Short mmCIF file of C-alpha atoms in Angstrom, two decimals:
data_model
loop_
_atom_site.label_atom_id
_atom_site.label_comp_id
_atom_site.label_asym_id
_atom_site.label_seq_id
_atom_site.Cartn_x
_atom_site.Cartn_y
_atom_site.Cartn_z
CA MET A 13 -77.04 -196.53 148.36
CA MET A 14 -78.44 -193.93 145.96
CA LYS A 15 -79.85 -196.68 143.71
CA LYS A 16 -81.62 -198.27 146.68
CA LEU A 17 -83.16 -194.92 147.65
CA LEU A 18 -84.35 -194.32 144.10
CA HIS A 19 -85.80 -197.84 143.93
CA LEU A 20 -87.58 -197.29 147.27
CA SER A 21 -88.93 -193.94 146.06
CA ASN A 22 -90.34 -195.55 142.92
CA ILE A 23 -92.06 -198.24 145.00
CA ILE A 24 -93.60 -195.60 147.26
CA ILE A 25 -94.85 -193.62 144.25
CA ILE A 26 -96.42 -196.75 142.74
CA ILE A 27 -98.13 -197.59 146.04
CA ILE A 28 -99.50 -194.04 146.29
CA ILE A 29 -100.86 -194.26 142.74
CA ILE A 30 -102.51 -197.62 143.45
CA ILE A 31 -104.09 -196.36 146.68
CA SER A 32 -105.31 -193.19 144.94
CA THR A 33 -106.87 -195.29 142.18
CA ILE A 34 -108.65 -197.53 144.69
CA VAL A 35 -109.95 -194.57 146.70
CA THR A 36 -111.17 -192.81 143.54
CA ALA A 37 -112.96 -195.96 142.38
CA ALA A 38 -114.59 -196.34 145.80
CA GLU A 39 -115.73 -192.72 145.74
CA ASP A 40 -117.18 -193.16 142.24
CA ALA A 41 -119.08 -196.27 143.30
CA THR A 42 -120.62 -194.48 146.27
CA ARG A 43 -121.72 -191.35 144.45
CA HIS A 44 -125.36 -192.30 145.07
CA HIS A 45 -126.72 -194.60 147.76
CA GLU A 46 -130.03 -195.69 149.26
CA TYR A 47 -131.30 -198.06 151.92
CA LEU A 48 -133.75 -200.33 150.12
CA ASP A 49 -135.38 -201.84 153.22
CA GLU A 50 -136.82 -200.30 156.38
CA ASP A 51 -134.12 -201.77 158.63
CA GLY A 52 -131.15 -200.59 156.58
CA LYS A 53 -129.96 -204.16 155.93
CA PHE A 54 -129.85 -203.81 152.15
CA VAL A 55 -127.73 -200.86 151.02
CA LEU A 56 -127.34 -200.00 147.34
CA LEU A 57 -124.57 -197.74 146.07
CA TRP A 58 -124.13 -196.77 142.45
CA SER A 59 -122.44 -194.52 139.91
CA TYR A 60 -122.83 -194.18 136.15
CA ASP A 61 -121.64 -192.46 133.01
CA GLU A 62 -123.25 -192.09 129.59
CA ASP A 63 -122.71 -195.79 128.76
CA GLU A 64 -122.57 -197.90 131.93
CA ILE A 65 -123.90 -198.16 135.46
CA GLU A 66 -122.00 -199.70 138.37
CA PHE A 67 -123.70 -201.08 141.49
CA GLU A 68 -122.40 -202.12 144.88
CA THR A 69 -124.71 -204.07 147.20
CA GLN A 70 -123.94 -204.27 150.92
CA VAL A 71 -126.37 -206.69 152.52
CA GLN A 72 -126.58 -208.05 156.06
CA THR A 73 -126.43 -211.70 155.09
CA ARG A 74 -123.86 -214.43 154.46
CA GLY A 75 -126.11 -216.06 151.88
CA TRP A 76 -127.31 -214.98 148.45
CA LEU A 77 -128.70 -211.55 147.54
CA GLY A 78 -130.80 -210.35 144.63
CA LEU A 79 -131.46 -207.02 142.94
CA GLY A 80 -134.05 -206.51 140.22
CA LEU A 81 -135.34 -203.87 137.82
CA SER A 82 -139.11 -204.24 137.62
CA PRO A 83 -141.62 -202.68 135.22
CA ASN A 84 -144.28 -202.34 137.92
CA GLY A 85 -142.98 -203.56 141.27
CA GLY A 86 -143.75 -207.25 140.61
CA MET A 87 -141.46 -210.09 139.56
CA PRO A 88 -142.85 -211.00 136.11
CA GLY A 89 -140.96 -209.07 133.45
CA SER A 90 -138.15 -208.09 135.82
CA ASP A 91 -134.44 -208.00 135.01
CA ILE A 92 -132.73 -209.62 138.01
CA VAL A 93 -129.20 -210.27 139.22
CA ILE A 94 -128.47 -212.83 141.96
CA GLY A 95 -125.08 -213.26 143.58
CA TRP A 96 -123.27 -214.68 146.58
CA VAL A 97 -119.84 -215.37 148.06
CA LYS A 98 -118.91 -218.94 148.96
CA ASP A 99 -115.54 -220.18 150.23
CA GLY A 100 -114.01 -216.83 149.30
CA GLN A 101 -115.27 -217.00 145.70
CA ALA A 102 -117.82 -214.45 144.43
CA TYR A 103 -120.58 -215.50 142.02
CA LEU A 104 -123.01 -213.39 139.96
CA THR A 105 -125.82 -214.48 137.63
CA ASP A 106 -127.89 -212.43 135.16
CA ARG A 107 -131.54 -213.56 135.17
CA HIS A 108 -135.07 -212.65 134.09
CA ALA A 109 -138.38 -213.39 135.79
CA THR A 110 -141.47 -214.67 134.01
CA GLU A 111 -143.40 -215.58 137.17
CA ASN A 112 -143.15 -215.51 140.97
CA SER A 113 -140.49 -218.19 141.21
CA LEU A 114 -136.71 -218.56 140.93
CA PRO A 115 -135.85 -216.59 137.76
CA PRO A 116 -133.89 -218.56 135.14
CA GLU A 117 -130.46 -217.41 133.99
CA ASP A 118 -130.15 -215.40 130.76
CA GLU A 119 -128.33 -216.87 127.82
CA SER A 120 -126.46 -213.58 127.57
CA GLN A 121 -124.75 -212.75 130.89
CA ASP A 122 -124.48 -208.97 130.63
CA TRP A 123 -123.69 -208.09 134.24
CA GLU A 124 -119.93 -208.06 134.87
CA LEU A 125 -118.77 -209.00 138.37
CA LEU A 126 -116.03 -206.64 139.54
CA PHE A 127 -115.42 -208.11 142.99
CA GLY A 128 -117.17 -209.60 145.99
CA TYR A 129 -116.44 -210.58 149.56
CA GLU A 130 -118.15 -211.35 152.86
CA ASN A 131 -117.30 -210.81 156.51
CA ASP A 132 -118.94 -212.04 159.71
CA THR A 133 -122.18 -210.15 158.98
CA HIS A 134 -122.37 -208.83 155.41
CA THR A 135 -122.00 -209.81 151.78
CA VAL A 136 -120.67 -207.16 149.39
CA LEU A 137 -120.82 -207.41 145.60
CA ARG A 138 -119.83 -204.87 142.97
CA PHE A 139 -120.93 -205.29 139.36
CA LYS A 140 -121.69 -203.28 136.24
CA ARG A 141 -123.38 -203.39 132.82
CA LYS A 142 -124.28 -201.16 129.91
CA LEU A 143 -127.34 -198.94 130.32
CA GLN A 144 -128.76 -200.51 127.18
CA THR A 145 -127.73 -204.00 126.10
CA CYS A 146 -128.65 -206.04 123.04
CA ASP A 147 -130.46 -208.60 125.21
CA VAL A 148 -134.25 -208.30 124.93
CA ARG A 149 -134.51 -209.71 128.48
CA ASP A 150 -132.54 -206.80 129.94
CA ARG A 151 -134.44 -203.66 130.90
CA VAL A 152 -133.13 -200.35 129.60
CA ILE A 153 -131.85 -198.10 132.39
CA ASN A 154 -132.79 -194.46 131.78
CA LYS A 155 -133.89 -191.36 133.68
CA ASP A 156 -137.38 -192.70 134.39
CA THR A 157 -138.40 -193.79 137.89
CA VAL A 158 -137.47 -197.44 138.34
CA ARG A 159 -138.95 -200.05 140.70
CA LEU A 160 -136.11 -201.87 142.39
CA LEU A 161 -136.71 -205.37 143.75
CA TRP A 162 -134.49 -206.58 146.57
CA ALA A 163 -134.21 -209.90 148.35
CA TRP A 164 -131.84 -212.17 150.22
CA ASN A 165 -131.53 -215.54 151.91
CA ASP A 166 -129.08 -216.38 154.69
CA GLU A 167 -127.85 -219.52 152.94
CA ASP A 168 -125.60 -219.83 149.90
CA PRO A 169 -126.96 -221.97 147.05
CA VAL A 170 -125.20 -225.21 146.21
CA GLU A 171 -125.74 -224.60 142.50
CA GLY A 172 -126.89 -221.69 140.37
CA SER A 173 -130.22 -223.26 139.42
CA GLY A 174 -132.44 -226.27 139.96
CA PRO A 175 -133.38 -227.84 143.31
CA SER A 176 -129.98 -226.88 144.72
CA GLY A 177 -130.20 -223.31 143.46
CA PRO A 178 -131.01 -220.17 145.50
CA ARG A 179 -133.66 -220.98 148.09
CA TYR A 180 -136.83 -218.92 148.65
CA HIS A 181 -136.19 -215.54 150.28
CA GLY A 182 -139.21 -215.68 152.59
CA THR A 183 -140.01 -212.27 154.08
CA ASN A 184 -136.58 -210.85 153.17
CA ARG A 185 -137.82 -209.03 150.09
CA GLY A 186 -139.34 -205.74 149.01
CA THR A 187 -139.71 -203.00 146.43
CA ARG A 188 -138.45 -199.44 146.31
CA SER A 189 -138.98 -196.70 143.74
CA THR A 190 -136.05 -194.49 142.85
CA MET A 191 -134.29 -192.70 140.01
CA LEU A 192 -130.98 -194.31 139.12
CA LEU A 193 -129.96 -191.72 136.53
CA ARG A 194 -130.37 -188.25 137.95
CA THR A 195 -130.05 -184.90 136.28
CA ASP A 196 -127.17 -183.05 137.88
CA VAL A 197 -128.34 -179.62 138.99
CA PRO A 198 -125.62 -177.04 139.65
CA GLU A 199 -125.51 -175.85 143.23
CA THR A 200 -127.03 -172.46 143.86
CA THR A 201 -125.35 -170.17 146.35
CA LEU A 202 -127.90 -168.98 148.88
CA PRO A 203 -127.85 -165.33 149.98
CA ASP A 204 -126.11 -164.43 153.22
CA ASN A 205 -129.34 -163.36 154.92
CA VAL A 206 -131.17 -166.66 154.38
CA LEU A 207 -133.40 -167.81 157.26
CA THR A 208 -134.61 -171.35 158.00
CA HIS A 209 -137.68 -172.90 159.60
CA ASP A 210 -138.56 -176.59 160.14
CA LEU A 211 -141.97 -178.03 159.25
CA THR A 212 -141.79 -181.48 160.87
CA MET A 213 -143.82 -184.10 162.68
CA SER A 214 -143.78 -183.89 166.45
CA ASN A 215 -142.31 -187.22 167.64
CA PHE A 216 -145.07 -189.10 165.85
CA ILE A 217 -145.35 -192.86 166.46
CA ILE A 218 -145.85 -194.55 163.08
CA PRO A 219 -148.89 -196.90 163.27
CA ALA A 220 -148.16 -200.62 163.04
CA LYS A 221 -150.04 -201.08 159.77
CA GLN A 222 -148.96 -201.37 156.15
CA THR A 223 -149.82 -197.84 155.02
CA THR A 224 -150.84 -194.62 156.77
CA TYR A 225 -151.70 -191.10 155.64
CA TRP A 226 -151.22 -188.77 158.59
CA CYS A 227 -152.21 -185.10 158.77
CA GLN A 228 -150.71 -182.56 161.14
CA ILE A 229 -150.91 -178.78 161.17
CA VAL A 230 -147.75 -176.81 161.93
CA GLU A 231 -147.05 -173.10 162.09
CA LEU A 232 -145.13 -171.09 159.53
CA PRO A 233 -142.62 -168.50 160.74
CA ARG A 234 -144.29 -165.31 161.92
CA LEU A 235 -143.28 -162.59 159.47
CA ASP A 236 -144.13 -158.90 159.46
CA ARG A 237 -143.63 -158.52 155.72
CA LYS A 238 -143.21 -160.44 152.51
CA HIS A 239 -140.33 -162.91 152.22
CA HIS A 240 -139.30 -165.34 149.50
CA LEU A 241 -138.89 -169.07 149.93
CA VAL A 242 -135.77 -170.03 147.95
CA MET A 243 -134.99 -173.65 148.92
CA ILE A 244 -136.71 -176.68 150.43
CA SER A 245 -134.67 -179.45 152.09
CA PRO A 246 -136.05 -182.86 153.13
CA LYS A 247 -135.49 -183.75 156.77
CA ILE A 248 -136.05 -187.50 157.19
CA THR A 249 -135.60 -189.09 160.60
CA PRO A 250 -132.48 -191.31 160.44
CA GLY A 251 -133.52 -194.95 160.21
CA ASN A 252 -136.95 -194.11 158.76
CA GLU A 253 -135.80 -193.59 155.17
CA GLY A 254 -137.62 -196.73 154.04
CA MET A 255 -140.88 -195.83 155.78
CA VAL A 256 -141.44 -192.20 154.76
CA HIS A 257 -142.86 -192.53 151.25
CA HIS A 258 -143.91 -188.98 150.40
CA MET A 259 -144.95 -185.68 152.00
CA ASP A 260 -147.34 -182.91 150.90
CA PHE A 261 -147.57 -179.45 152.49
CA TYR A 262 -150.78 -177.41 152.05
CA LEU A 263 -151.18 -173.75 152.98
CA CYS A 264 -153.97 -173.12 155.49
CA TYR A 265 -155.97 -170.03 156.35
CA LYS A 266 -156.66 -170.02 160.09
CA PRO A 267 -159.91 -168.22 160.87
CA GLN A 268 -160.57 -167.25 164.47
CA ASN A 269 -162.97 -170.13 165.00
CA MET A 270 -160.63 -172.84 163.64
CA THR A 271 -160.13 -175.86 165.86
CA GLY A 272 -157.32 -175.22 168.35
CA ILE A 273 -153.86 -176.47 167.50
CA PRO A 274 -151.73 -177.00 170.62
CA PRO A 275 -147.97 -177.13 169.90
CA ASP A 276 -147.72 -180.77 170.98
CA HIS A 277 -150.74 -181.98 168.97
CA ASN A 278 -149.80 -185.10 166.95
CA GLY A 279 -152.51 -184.69 164.33
CA HIS A 280 -154.99 -187.19 162.89
CA ASP A 281 -155.27 -190.01 160.41
CA CYS A 282 -156.24 -188.12 157.24
CA ALA A 283 -159.11 -190.55 156.63
CA ASP A 284 -160.33 -190.49 160.25
CA PRO A 285 -163.84 -189.05 160.57
CA ASN A 286 -162.72 -187.54 163.89
CA MET A 287 -160.30 -185.21 162.12
CA PRO A 288 -161.61 -181.63 162.52
CA THR A 289 -163.72 -180.75 159.48
CA ASP A 290 -162.13 -177.32 159.12
CA TRP A 291 -158.75 -179.03 158.59
CA ASN A 292 -160.13 -180.33 155.28
CA ASP A 293 -160.28 -176.75 154.02
CA CYS A 294 -156.47 -176.80 153.88
CA PHE A 295 -156.70 -179.22 150.95
CA MET A 296 -158.44 -176.42 149.02
CA GLY A 297 -155.57 -173.98 149.55
CA GLY A 298 -152.33 -173.69 147.66
CA MET A 299 -149.54 -176.23 147.95
CA LEU A 300 -146.33 -175.02 149.52
CA ALA A 301 -144.16 -178.05 148.82
CA ALA A 302 -144.08 -181.77 148.06
CA TRP A 303 -141.43 -184.46 148.44
CA ALA A 304 -141.17 -188.16 147.56
CA ILE A 305 -138.63 -190.94 147.92
CA GLY A 306 -135.41 -190.07 146.13
CA GLY A 307 -136.06 -186.33 146.33
CA LEU A 308 -133.16 -184.04 147.21
CA ASN A 309 -132.96 -180.33 147.99
CA PHE A 310 -135.19 -178.23 145.75
CA THR A 311 -133.69 -174.83 144.99
CA MET A 312 -135.43 -172.04 143.11
CA PRO A 313 -133.58 -170.40 140.21
CA GLU A 314 -131.61 -167.36 141.35
CA HIS A 315 -134.19 -164.89 140.02
CA VAL A 316 -137.26 -166.66 141.50
CA GLY A 317 -138.76 -166.94 144.98
CA TYR A 318 -142.04 -168.29 146.39
CA PRO A 319 -143.78 -165.53 148.40
CA ILE A 320 -144.62 -166.13 152.06
CA GLY A 321 -145.63 -163.74 154.82
CA GLU A 322 -147.47 -161.30 152.57
CA ASP A 323 -150.94 -162.31 153.78
CA GLY A 324 -151.47 -162.35 157.53
CA GLY A 325 -154.21 -164.99 157.13
CA ILE A 326 -151.78 -167.74 156.05
CA GLY A 327 -149.76 -168.76 159.06
CA TYR A 328 -150.18 -172.54 159.07
CA VAL A 329 -149.41 -175.55 156.91
CA MET A 330 -151.09 -178.94 156.92
CA MET A 331 -148.57 -181.71 156.46
CA GLN A 332 -149.79 -184.94 154.91
CA LEU A 333 -147.25 -187.75 155.29
CA HIS A 334 -147.58 -191.15 153.68
CA TYR A 335 -145.89 -193.91 155.69
CA ASP A 336 -145.13 -197.45 154.48
CA ASN A 337 -144.75 -200.03 157.24
CA PRO A 338 -145.10 -203.45 155.55
CA GLN A 339 -143.42 -205.23 158.45
CA MET A 340 -145.94 -203.74 160.91
CA LYS A 341 -143.22 -202.40 163.20
CA GLU A 342 -144.35 -200.95 166.50
CA GLY A 343 -143.04 -197.95 168.39
CA VAL A 344 -141.17 -196.29 165.50
CA VAL A 345 -140.92 -192.58 166.30
CA ASP A 346 -140.78 -190.10 163.44
CA HIS A 347 -140.16 -186.37 163.23
CA SER A 348 -139.67 -186.09 159.47
CA GLY A 349 -140.59 -183.09 157.37
CA ILE A 350 -138.82 -180.32 155.52
CA THR A 351 -136.70 -177.27 156.22
CA ILE A 352 -137.70 -174.13 154.33
CA HIS A 353 -135.06 -171.53 153.48
CA TYR A 354 -136.33 -167.99 152.88
CA THR A 355 -135.08 -164.43 152.47
CA PRO A 356 -136.56 -160.92 152.92
CA ARG A 357 -138.28 -159.40 149.90
CA ALA A 358 -135.50 -156.83 149.62
CA GLU A 359 -132.99 -159.51 148.67
CA ARG A 360 -131.58 -158.46 145.31
CA VAL A 361 -131.32 -161.88 143.64
CA ARG A 362 -135.00 -162.71 144.20
CA ARG A 363 -136.33 -160.34 141.58
CA ARG A 364 -139.49 -162.28 140.73
CA ASP A 365 -142.10 -164.37 142.44
CA PRO A 366 -144.93 -166.46 140.94
CA ALA A 367 -147.54 -164.07 142.35
CA ASP A 368 -146.14 -160.97 140.64
CA LYS A 369 -148.24 -160.60 137.49
CA ARG A 370 -145.99 -157.88 136.11
CA HIS A 371 -143.58 -160.61 135.05
CA LEU A 372 -146.12 -162.97 133.51
#
């Protein structure tokens, strides 16, 4: 009886170890993730160390999928991987593109397939390779911004190449800029008396055109004395991650005769001649913040803060948002922007600000 209990205990311990290993591997593979398309149908998850990078693609298709590293957003010169799952078997091919057509397979297959499966709606593939291989057709993966190509087709190929190879993706394709290798920044503990304020669009309906620059003026918090801005957090409307390309925030002086700004005003196309001329003066002021795709929280060093509230004339910010809408979607509502985190001037850890010349 004792031997059976010991045997059972050993089995349980082994199962726990196996489950822990699987969970840890899953957590590692999902350390970073992005939606590559506007509809959230192509999800990329990845992790890396000093030698290798590991990807997991989760795509809403039961056909083939492709992921590429491009030098400029186009196919020629791109390092591409194409894979699929057919009859329960996962396939992965390492390729390179020389023109806008099905990329041929590399002689050296440097991507290693870890596993793949499909369900009723999605195909999932996990694969890895070295950051720098010996293959001249493979692009080096470093800390530079990379242009990711993505594509899929709802049918599996019969063969890996030739007339029976992966069929044309049609409109299921796109490009997204990101940083695969990111510099880890240690978290900064914010002071207990930190305050927050949102600078966001007001339920703006994104125009059904490929690209839009939209300007809207929003109010800063009303402060009776100098405070320090210590952190900026992006606030992207869920589902719009693929459409909000970048955001700029300009400080505005608001003279008494400035065009009225009702709280529910949705702003203007930045290139529209009907935009109030005095709004253009905001471009001549200082910049409060900027954000672009892939950006995370921006935290000042513990001894630095950006001064706000010290000049009663600056109470407004002009937001300039760049939207990408290549599929010309209609009726997409957006209230993206940023959250600013700020503290009173008396806060001990904010000993310096960029405007204090005594520290220059």
